[in-house]
Coordinates of N, CA and C in Angstrom, one line a residue:
X152 N -15.1 -8.3 -19.1 CA -14.4 -7.4 -18.2 C -14.2 -8.2 -16.8
X153 N -15.3 -8.7 -16.3 CA -15.3 -9.4 -15.0 C -14.3 -10.6 -15.1
X154 N -14.4 -11.3 -16.2 CA -13.5 -12.5 -16.3 C -12.0 -12.0 -16.3
X155 N -11.8 -10.9 -17.0 CA -10.4 -10.3 -17.1 C -10.0 -10.0 -15.7
X156 N -10.8 -9.3 -14.9 CA -10.5 -8.9 -13.5 C -10.2 -10.2 -12.7
X157 N -11.0 -11.2 -12.8 CA -10.9 -12.4 -12.1 C -9.5 -13.1 -12.4
X158 N -9.2 -13.1 -13.6 CA -7.9 -13.7 -14.0 C -6.7 -12.9 -13.4
X159 N -6.8 -11.6 -13.5 CA -5.7 -10.7 -13.0 C -5.6 -10.9 -11.5
X160 N -6.7 -10.9 -10.8 CA -6.6 -11.0 -9.4 C -6.2 -12.4 -8.9
X161 N -6.5 -13.4 -9.7 CA -6.0 -14.7 -9.4 C -4.5 -14.8 -9.6
X162 N -4.0 -14.1 -10.6 CA -2.6 -14.0 -10.8 C -1.9 -13.3 -9.6
X163 N -2.6 -12.2 -9.2 CA -2.0 -11.5 -8.0 C -1.8 -12.4 -6.8
X164 N -2.8 -13.2 -6.6 CA -2.6 -14.1 -5.4 C -1.5 -15.1 -5.6
X165 N -1.3 -15.6 -6.9 CA -0.3 -16.6 -7.2 C 1.1 -16.0 -7.0
X166 N 1.2 -14.7 -7.4 CA 2.6 -14.1 -7.4 C 3.0 -13.4 -6.0
X167 N 2.1 -13.4 -5.1 CA 2.4 -12.8 -3.8 C 3.2 -13.9 -3.0
X168 N 4.1 -13.3 -2.1 CA 4.8 -14.2 -1.2 C 4.5 -13.8 0.2
X169 N 5.0 -14.6 1.2 CA 4.7 -14.3 2.6 C 5.2 -13.0 3.0
X170 N 4.5 -12.3 3.9 CA 4.9 -11.0 4.4 C 5.7 -11.2 5.6
X171 N 5.8 -10.2 6.4 CA 6.6 -10.3 7.6 C 5.7 -10.0 8.8
X172 N 6.0 -10.5 10.0 CA 5.3 -10.2 11.2 C 5.9 -9.1 12.0
X173 N 5.2 -8.3 12.7 CA 5.7 -7.3 13.5 C 6.7 -7.8 14.5
X174 N 6.5 -9.0 15.0 CA 7.4 -9.5 16.1 C 8.8 -9.6 15.6
X175 N 9.0 -9.6 14.3 CA 10.4 -9.7 13.7 C 11.0 -8.3 13.6
X176 N 10.4 -7.3 14.1 CA 10.9 -5.9 14.0 C 12.4 -5.7 14.4
X177 N 12.8 -6.2 15.5 CA 14.1 -5.9 16.0 C 15.2 -6.5 15.1
X178 N 15.0 -7.7 14.5 CA 16.0 -8.2 13.7 C 15.9 -7.6 12.3
X179 N 14.7 -7.3 11.8 CA 14.6 -6.8 10.4 C 15.1 -5.4 10.3
X180 N 15.1 -4.6 11.4 CA 15.6 -3.2 11.3 C 17.0 -3.2 11.0
X181 N 17.8 -4.2 11.4 CA 19.2 -4.2 11.2 C 19.6 -4.8 9.9
X182 N 18.7 -5.3 9.1 CA 19.0 -6.0 7.8 C 18.5 -5.2 6.6
X183 N 18.3 -3.9 6.7 CA 17.8 -3.1 5.6 C 18.7 -3.3 4.4
X184 N 18.0 -3.3 3.2 CA 18.7 -3.5 1.9 C 18.9 -2.1 1.2
X185 N 20.1 -1.6 1.2 CA 20.3 -0.3 0.6 C 20.0 -0.2 -0.9
X186 N 20.0 -1.4 -1.6 CA 19.8 -1.4 -3.0 C 18.3 -1.0 -3.3
X187 N 17.4 -1.2 -2.4 CA 16.0 -0.9 -2.6 C 15.7 0.5 -2.3
X188 N 16.6 1.3 -1.6 CA 16.3 2.6 -1.2 C 16.5 3.6 -2.3
X189 N 15.6 4.6 -2.3 CA 15.8 5.7 -3.3 C 16.3 6.9 -2.6
X190 N 16.6 7.9 -3.4 CA 17.0 9.2 -2.8 C 15.9 9.7 -1.9
X191 N 16.2 10.6 -1.0 CA 15.2 11.2 -0.2 C 14.0 11.8 -1.0
X192 N 12.9 11.9 -0.4 CA 11.7 12.4 -1.1 C 11.9 13.8 -1.5
X193 N 11.1 14.2 -2.6 CA 11.2 15.6 -3.0 C 10.6 16.5 -2.0
X194 N 9.5 16.0 -1.3 CA 8.9 16.8 -0.3 C 9.1 16.0 1.1
X195 N 9.7 16.7 2.0 CA 10.0 16.1 3.3 C 8.7 16.1 4.2
X196 N 8.1 14.9 4.3 CA 6.9 14.8 5.1 C 7.2 14.9 6.6
X197 N 6.6 15.7 7.3 CA 6.8 16.0 8.7 C 5.9 15.3 9.7
X198 N 4.7 15.0 9.2 CA 3.7 14.3 10.0 C 2.7 13.6 9.1
X199 N 1.9 12.7 9.7 CA 0.9 12.0 9.0 C -0.3 11.9 9.9
X200 N -1.5 11.9 9.3 CA -2.7 11.8 10.1 C -2.9 10.4 10.6
X201 N -3.3 10.2 11.8 CA -3.6 8.9 12.4 C -5.1 8.6 11.9
X202 N -5.2 7.4 11.4 CA -6.5 7.0 10.8 C -7.2 6.0 11.6
X203 N -8.4 6.3 12.1 CA -9.2 5.3 12.7 C -10.3 4.8 11.7
X204 N -11.1 3.9 12.1 CA -12.1 3.3 11.2 C -13.0 4.3 10.6
X205 N -13.5 5.2 11.5 CA -14.4 6.3 11.0 C -13.8 7.2 10.0
X206 N -12.5 7.6 10.3 CA -11.8 8.4 9.3 C -11.5 7.7 8.0
X207 N -11.2 6.4 8.1 CA -11.0 5.6 6.9 C -12.2 5.6 6.0
X208 N -13.3 5.4 6.6 CA -14.6 5.3 5.8 C -14.8 6.7 5.1
X209 N -14.6 7.8 5.8 CA -14.7 9.1 5.2 C -13.7 9.3 4.1
X210 N -12.5 8.8 4.3 CA -11.4 9.0 3.3 C -11.8 8.2 2.0
X211 N -12.3 7.0 2.2 CA -12.7 6.2 1.1 C -13.8 6.8 0.3
X212 N -14.7 7.5 0.9 CA -15.8 8.2 0.2 C -15.2 9.2 -0.7
X213 N -14.1 9.8 -0.4 CA -13.4 10.9 -1.2 C -12.9 10.3 -2.5
X214 N -12.7 8.9 -2.5 CA -12.0 8.3 -3.7 C -13.0 7.4 -4.5
X215 N -14.3 7.6 -4.3 CA -15.3 6.9 -5.1 C -15.0 7.4 -6.5
X216 N -15.0 6.4 -7.4 CA -14.7 6.7 -8.9 C -13.3 6.3 -9.2
X217 N -12.5 5.9 -8.2 CA -11.2 5.5 -8.5 C -10.9 4.0 -8.0
X218 N -10.0 3.4 -8.7 CA -9.5 2.1 -8.2 C -8.5 2.5 -7.0
X219 N -8.7 1.9 -5.9 CA -7.9 2.2 -4.7 C -7.1 0.9 -4.3
X220 N -5.8 1.2 -4.2 CA -4.9 0.1 -3.7 C -4.5 0.6 -2.3
X221 N -5.0 0.0 -1.3 CA -4.7 0.3 0.1 C -3.6 -0.7 0.6
X222 N -2.5 -0.1 1.0 CA -1.3 -0.9 1.4 C -0.9 -0.7 2.8
X223 N -1.0 -1.7 3.6 CA -0.5 -1.6 5.0 C 0.9 -2.0 5.1
X224 N 1.8 -1.2 5.6 CA 3.2 -1.5 5.6 C 3.8 -1.1 7.0
X225 N 5.0 -1.6 7.2 CA 5.8 -1.3 8.4 C 7.2 -0.9 8.0
X226 N 7.8 0.1 8.7 CA 9.1 0.6 8.3 C 10.2 -0.5 8.4
X227 N 10.0 -1.5 9.2 CA 11.0 -2.5 9.5 C 10.9 -3.7 8.5
X228 N 9.9 -3.7 7.7 CA 9.5 -4.9 7.0 C 10.2 -5.0 5.6
X229 N 11.1 -6.0 5.4 CA 11.8 -6.2 4.1 C 10.9 -6.2 2.9
X230 N 9.8 -7.0 2.9 CA 9.0 -6.9 1.7 C 8.4 -5.6 1.4
X231 N 8.1 -4.8 2.5 CA 7.6 -3.5 2.3 C 8.6 -2.6 1.7
X232 N 9.8 -2.7 2.2 CA 10.9 -1.9 1.6 C 11.2 -2.3 0.1
X233 N 11.0 -3.5 -0.2 CA 11.2 -4.0 -1.6 C 10.1 -3.5 -2.5
X234 N 8.9 -3.4 -2.1 CA 7.8 -3.1 -3.0 C 7.5 -1.6 -3.1
X235 N 7.9 -0.8 -2.1 CA 7.6 0.6 -2.1 C 8.2 1.4 -3.3
X236 N 9.4 1.2 -3.7 CA 9.9 2.0 -4.9 C 9.0 1.7 -6.1
X237 N 8.6 0.5 -6.3 CA 7.7 0.2 -7.4 C 6.3 0.8 -7.3
X238 N 5.8 0.9 -6.1 CA 4.5 1.5 -5.8 C 4.6 3.0 -6.2
X239 N 5.7 3.6 -5.8 CA 6.0 5.1 -6.1 C 6.0 5.3 -7.6
X240 N 6.8 4.4 -8.3 CA 6.9 4.6 -9.8 C 5.6 4.4 -10.5
X241 N 4.8 3.4 -10.1 CA 3.5 3.2 -10.7 C 2.5 4.3 -10.4
X242 N 2.5 4.7 -9.2 CA 1.7 5.8 -8.8 C 2.0 7.1 -9.6
X243 N 3.2 7.4 -9.7 CA 3.6 8.6 -10.5 C 3.2 8.5 -12.0
X244 N 3.3 7.3 -12.5 CA 3.0 7.0 -13.9 C 1.5 7.2 -14.2
X245 N 0.6 6.7 -13.2 CA -0.8 6.7 -13.5 C -1.7 7.7 -12.7
X246 N -1.1 8.4 -11.8 CA -1.9 9.3 -10.9 C -2.7 10.3 -11.7
X247 N -2.2 10.8 -12.8 CA -2.9 11.8 -13.6 C -3.6 11.3 -14.8
X248 N -3.4 10.0 -15.1 CA -3.9 9.4 -16.3 C -5.2 8.6 -16.0
X249 N -5.2 7.9 -15.0 CA -6.2 6.9 -14.6 C -6.9 7.3 -13.3
X250 N -8.1 6.8 -13.1 CA -8.8 7.0 -11.9 C -8.2 5.9 -10.9
X251 N -7.0 6.1 -10.4 CA -6.3 5.2 -9.6 C -5.6 5.9 -8.5
X252 N -5.5 5.3 -7.3 CA -4.8 5.9 -6.2 C -4.2 4.8 -5.3
X253 N -3.0 5.0 -4.8 CA -2.4 4.2 -3.8 C -2.5 4.9 -2.5
X254 N -2.9 4.3 -1.5 CA -3.0 4.9 -0.1 C -2.2 4.0 0.8
X255 N -1.1 4.5 1.4 CA -0.3 3.8 2.3 C -0.8 4.0 3.7
X256 N -0.8 2.9 4.5 CA -1.2 2.9 5.9 C 0.0 2.3 6.7
X257 N 0.6 3.1 7.5 CA 1.8 2.7 8.3 C 1.2 2.0 9.6
X258 N 1.8 0.9 9.9 CA 1.4 0.2 11.1 C 2.3 0.4 12.3
X259 N 3.4 1.2 12.0 CA 4.4 1.5 13.1 C 3.7 2.2 14.3
X260 N 4.2 1.8 15.5 CA 3.7 2.5 16.7 C 4.4 3.9 16.8
X261 N 5.6 3.9 16.3 CA 6.4 5.2 16.4 C 6.3 5.9 15.0
X262 N 5.6 7.0 15.0 CA 5.3 7.7 13.8 C 6.6 8.2 13.1
X263 N 7.6 8.5 13.9 CA 8.9 9.0 13.4 C 9.6 8.0 12.5
X264 N 9.4 6.7 12.8 CA 10.0 5.7 12.0 C 9.2 5.6 10.7
X265 N 7.9 5.7 10.7 CA 7.1 5.7 9.5 C 7.4 6.9 8.6
X266 N 7.6 8.0 9.2 CA 7.9 9.2 8.5 C 9.3 9.1 7.8
X267 N 10.2 8.5 8.5 CA 11.6 8.3 8.0 C 11.5 7.3 6.8
X268 N 10.6 6.3 6.8 CA 10.4 5.4 5.7 C 9.9 6.1 4.5
X269 N 8.8 6.9 4.8 CA 8.2 7.7 3.7 C 9.2 8.6 3.0
X270 N 10.0 9.3 3.8 CA 11.0 10.2 3.2 C 12.1 9.5 2.5
X271 N 12.6 8.4 3.1 CA 13.7 7.6 2.5 C 13.3 7.1 1.1
X272 N 12.1 6.6 1.0 CA 11.6 5.9 -0.2 C 10.9 6.9 -1.2
X273 N 10.9 8.2 -0.8 CA 10.3 9.2 -1.7 C 8.8 8.9 -2.0
X274 N 8.1 8.5 -1.0 CA 6.7 8.2 -1.2 C 5.9 9.4 -1.6
X275 N 5.2 9.4 -2.7 CA 4.4 10.6 -3.2 C 2.9 10.4 -3.0
X276 N 2.5 9.2 -2.8 CA 1.0 8.9 -2.6 C 0.7 9.2 -1.1
X277 N -0.6 9.4 -0.8 CA -1.0 9.7 0.5 C -0.7 8.6 1.5
X278 N -0.2 8.9 2.7 CA 0.2 7.9 3.7 C -0.4 8.4 5.0
X279 N -1.0 7.4 5.7 CA -1.6 7.7 7.0 C -1.0 6.7 8.0
X280 N -1.2 6.9 9.3 CA -0.8 6.0 10.3 C -2.0 5.3 10.9
X281 N -2.0 4.0 11.0 CA -3.2 3.3 11.4 C -3.3 3.3 13.0
X282 N -4.5 3.5 13.5 CA -4.6 3.3 14.9 C -5.1 1.9 15.1
X283 N -5.2 1.4 16.4 CA -5.5 0.0 16.7 C -6.8 -0.4 16.1
X284 N -7.8 0.5 16.1 CA -9.1 0.1 15.6 C -9.1 -0.2 14.1
X285 N -8.3 0.5 13.3 CA -8.2 0.2 11.9 C -7.5 -1.1 11.7
X286 N -6.4 -1.4 12.4 CA -5.7 -2.6 12.3 C -6.6 -3.8 12.6
X287 N -7.5 -3.7 13.6 CA -8.4 -4.7 14.0 C -9.5 -4.9 12.9
X288 N -10.0 -3.7 12.4 CA -11.0 -3.7 11.4 C -10.6 -4.6 10.2
X289 N -9.3 -4.4 9.8 CA -8.8 -5.1 8.6 C -8.1 -6.5 9.0
X290 N -8.0 -6.7 10.3 CA -7.3 -7.9 10.8 C -5.9 -8.0 10.2
X291 N -5.1 -7.0 10.3 CA -3.8 -6.9 9.7 C -2.7 -7.6 10.5
X292 N -2.2 -8.7 9.9 CA -1.1 -9.4 10.4 C -1.0 -10.7 9.5
X293 N 0.0 -10.8 8.8 CA 1.3 -10.1 8.7 C 1.2 -8.9 7.7
X294 N 2.3 -8.3 7.5 CA 2.4 -7.2 6.5 C 3.5 -7.5 5.5
X295 N 3.6 -7.0 4.4 CA 2.6 -6.0 3.9 C 1.3 -6.8 3.5
X296 N 0.2 -6.1 3.7 CA -1.1 -6.5 3.3 C -1.8 -5.4 2.5
X297 N -2.3 -5.8 1.4 CA -2.9 -4.8 0.5 C -4.4 -5.2 0.1
X298 N -5.2 -4.2 -0.1 CA -6.6 -4.4 -0.5 C -6.8 -3.6 -1.7
X299 N -7.6 -4.2 -2.7 CA -7.9 -3.5 -3.9 C -9.4 -3.3 -3.9
X300 N -9.8 -2.0 -4.1 CA -11.2 -1.6 -4.2 C -11.6 -1.1 -5.5
X301 N -12.8 -1.4 -6.0 CA -13.2 -1.0 -7.3 C -13.7 0.5 -7.2
X302 N -14.1 1.1 -8.3 CA -14.5 2.5 -8.4 C -15.7 2.8 -7.5
X303 N -16.5 1.8 -7.1 CA -17.6 2.0 -6.2 C -17.3 1.8 -4.8
X304 N -16.0 1.4 -4.5 CA -15.6 1.2 -3.1 C -15.8 -0.2 -2.6
X305 N -16.1 -1.1 -3.6 CA -16.3 -2.5 -3.2 C -14.9 -3.2 -3.2
X306 N -14.7 -4.1 -2.2 CA -13.5 -4.9 -2.1 C -13.4 -5.9 -3.3
X307 N -12.3 -5.8 -4.1 CA -12.1 -6.7 -5.2 C -11.2 -7.9 -4.7
X308 N -10.2 -7.5 -4.0 CA -9.2 -8.6 -3.6 C -8.4 -8.1 -2.4
X309 N -7.8 -9.0 -1.7 CA -6.8 -8.7 -0.7 C -5.6 -9.6 -0.9
X310 N -4.4 -9.1 -0.6 CA -3.2 -9.8 -0.8 C -2.2 -9.6 0.4
X311 N -1.6 -10.7 0.8 CA -0.6 -10.6 1.8 C 0.7 -10.9 1.2
X312 N 1.7 -10.1 1.4 CA 3.0 -10.2 0.9 C 3.4 -9.2 -0.1
X313 N 4.6 -9.4 -0.6 CA 5.2 -8.5 -1.6 C 4.4 -8.5 -2.9
X314 N 4.2 -7.3 -3.5 CA 3.5 -7.2 -4.8 C 4.5 -6.6 -5.8
X315 N 4.6 -7.3 -6.9 CA 5.6 -6.8 -7.9 C 5.1 -5.6 -8.6
X316 N 6.0 -4.9 -9.3 CA 5.6 -3.7 -10.0 C 4.6 -4.1 -11.1
X317 N 4.7 -5.2 -11.8 CA 3.8 -5.6 -12.8 C 2.4 -5.8 -12.3
X318 N 2.3 -6.3 -11.1 CA 0.9 -6.5 -10.5 C 0.3 -5.2 -10.2
X319 N 1.1 -4.3 -9.6 CA 0.6 -3.0 -9.2 C 0.2 -2.2 -10.5
X320 N 1.0 -2.3 -11.5 CA 0.7 -1.6 -12.8 C -0.6 -2.2 -13.4
X321 N -0.9 -3.5 -13.3 CA -2.1 -4.0 -13.8 C -3.3 -3.5 -13.0
X322 N -3.1 -3.4 -11.8 CA -4.2 -2.8 -10.9 C -4.5 -1.3 -11.4
X323 N -3.4 -0.6 -11.5 CA -3.5 0.8 -11.9 C -4.3 1.0 -13.3
X324 N -4.0 0.0 -14.2 CA -4.6 0.1 -15.5 C -6.1 -0.1 -15.5
X325 N -6.7 -0.7 -14.4 CA -8.1 -0.9 -14.3 C -8.8 0.5 -14.2
X326 N -8.1 1.5 -13.6 CA -8.7 2.8 -13.4 C -9.0 3.5 -14.7
X327 N -8.3 3.1 -15.8 CA -8.6 3.7 -17.1 C -9.7 3.0 -17.9
X328 N -10.2 1.9 -17.4 CA -11.2 1.2 -18.2 C -12.6 1.6 -17.8

């Protein structure tokens, strides 16, 4: 099992590409790709909890026993826009079958832009807004940046850049093993 995990996570690193930096926000906001956007969310999210380091640690304790994919994203980030529809599809497929959860962490300073992103892409998994302490704790830059935790809350891997649907699905499948 450990060799299988090692191979999968090695593949994850190989298939990731470079993310985007927040300093590119102004130019990237104007180049959104409408092909990646889905219909508005089934539930219109009006607010999200701001997560600091202490709140994050408490939240993670609630998910012991699950594989956790923690994804830091920004509303202006093209790779984030590209991967989110796949994250939603995989989450919907596995949320009731496996011990797996995706947790989105918005890095936007303006919560309204993060909420618009969540609603535009129909995100159904839990999403929070990071405060500065959480961004420092994880040393987030660039985005997207994702972390995979095992069922005991131990960090298995971290990835910077776009994650394909296939990779996310492989991570989700670990929850059932």
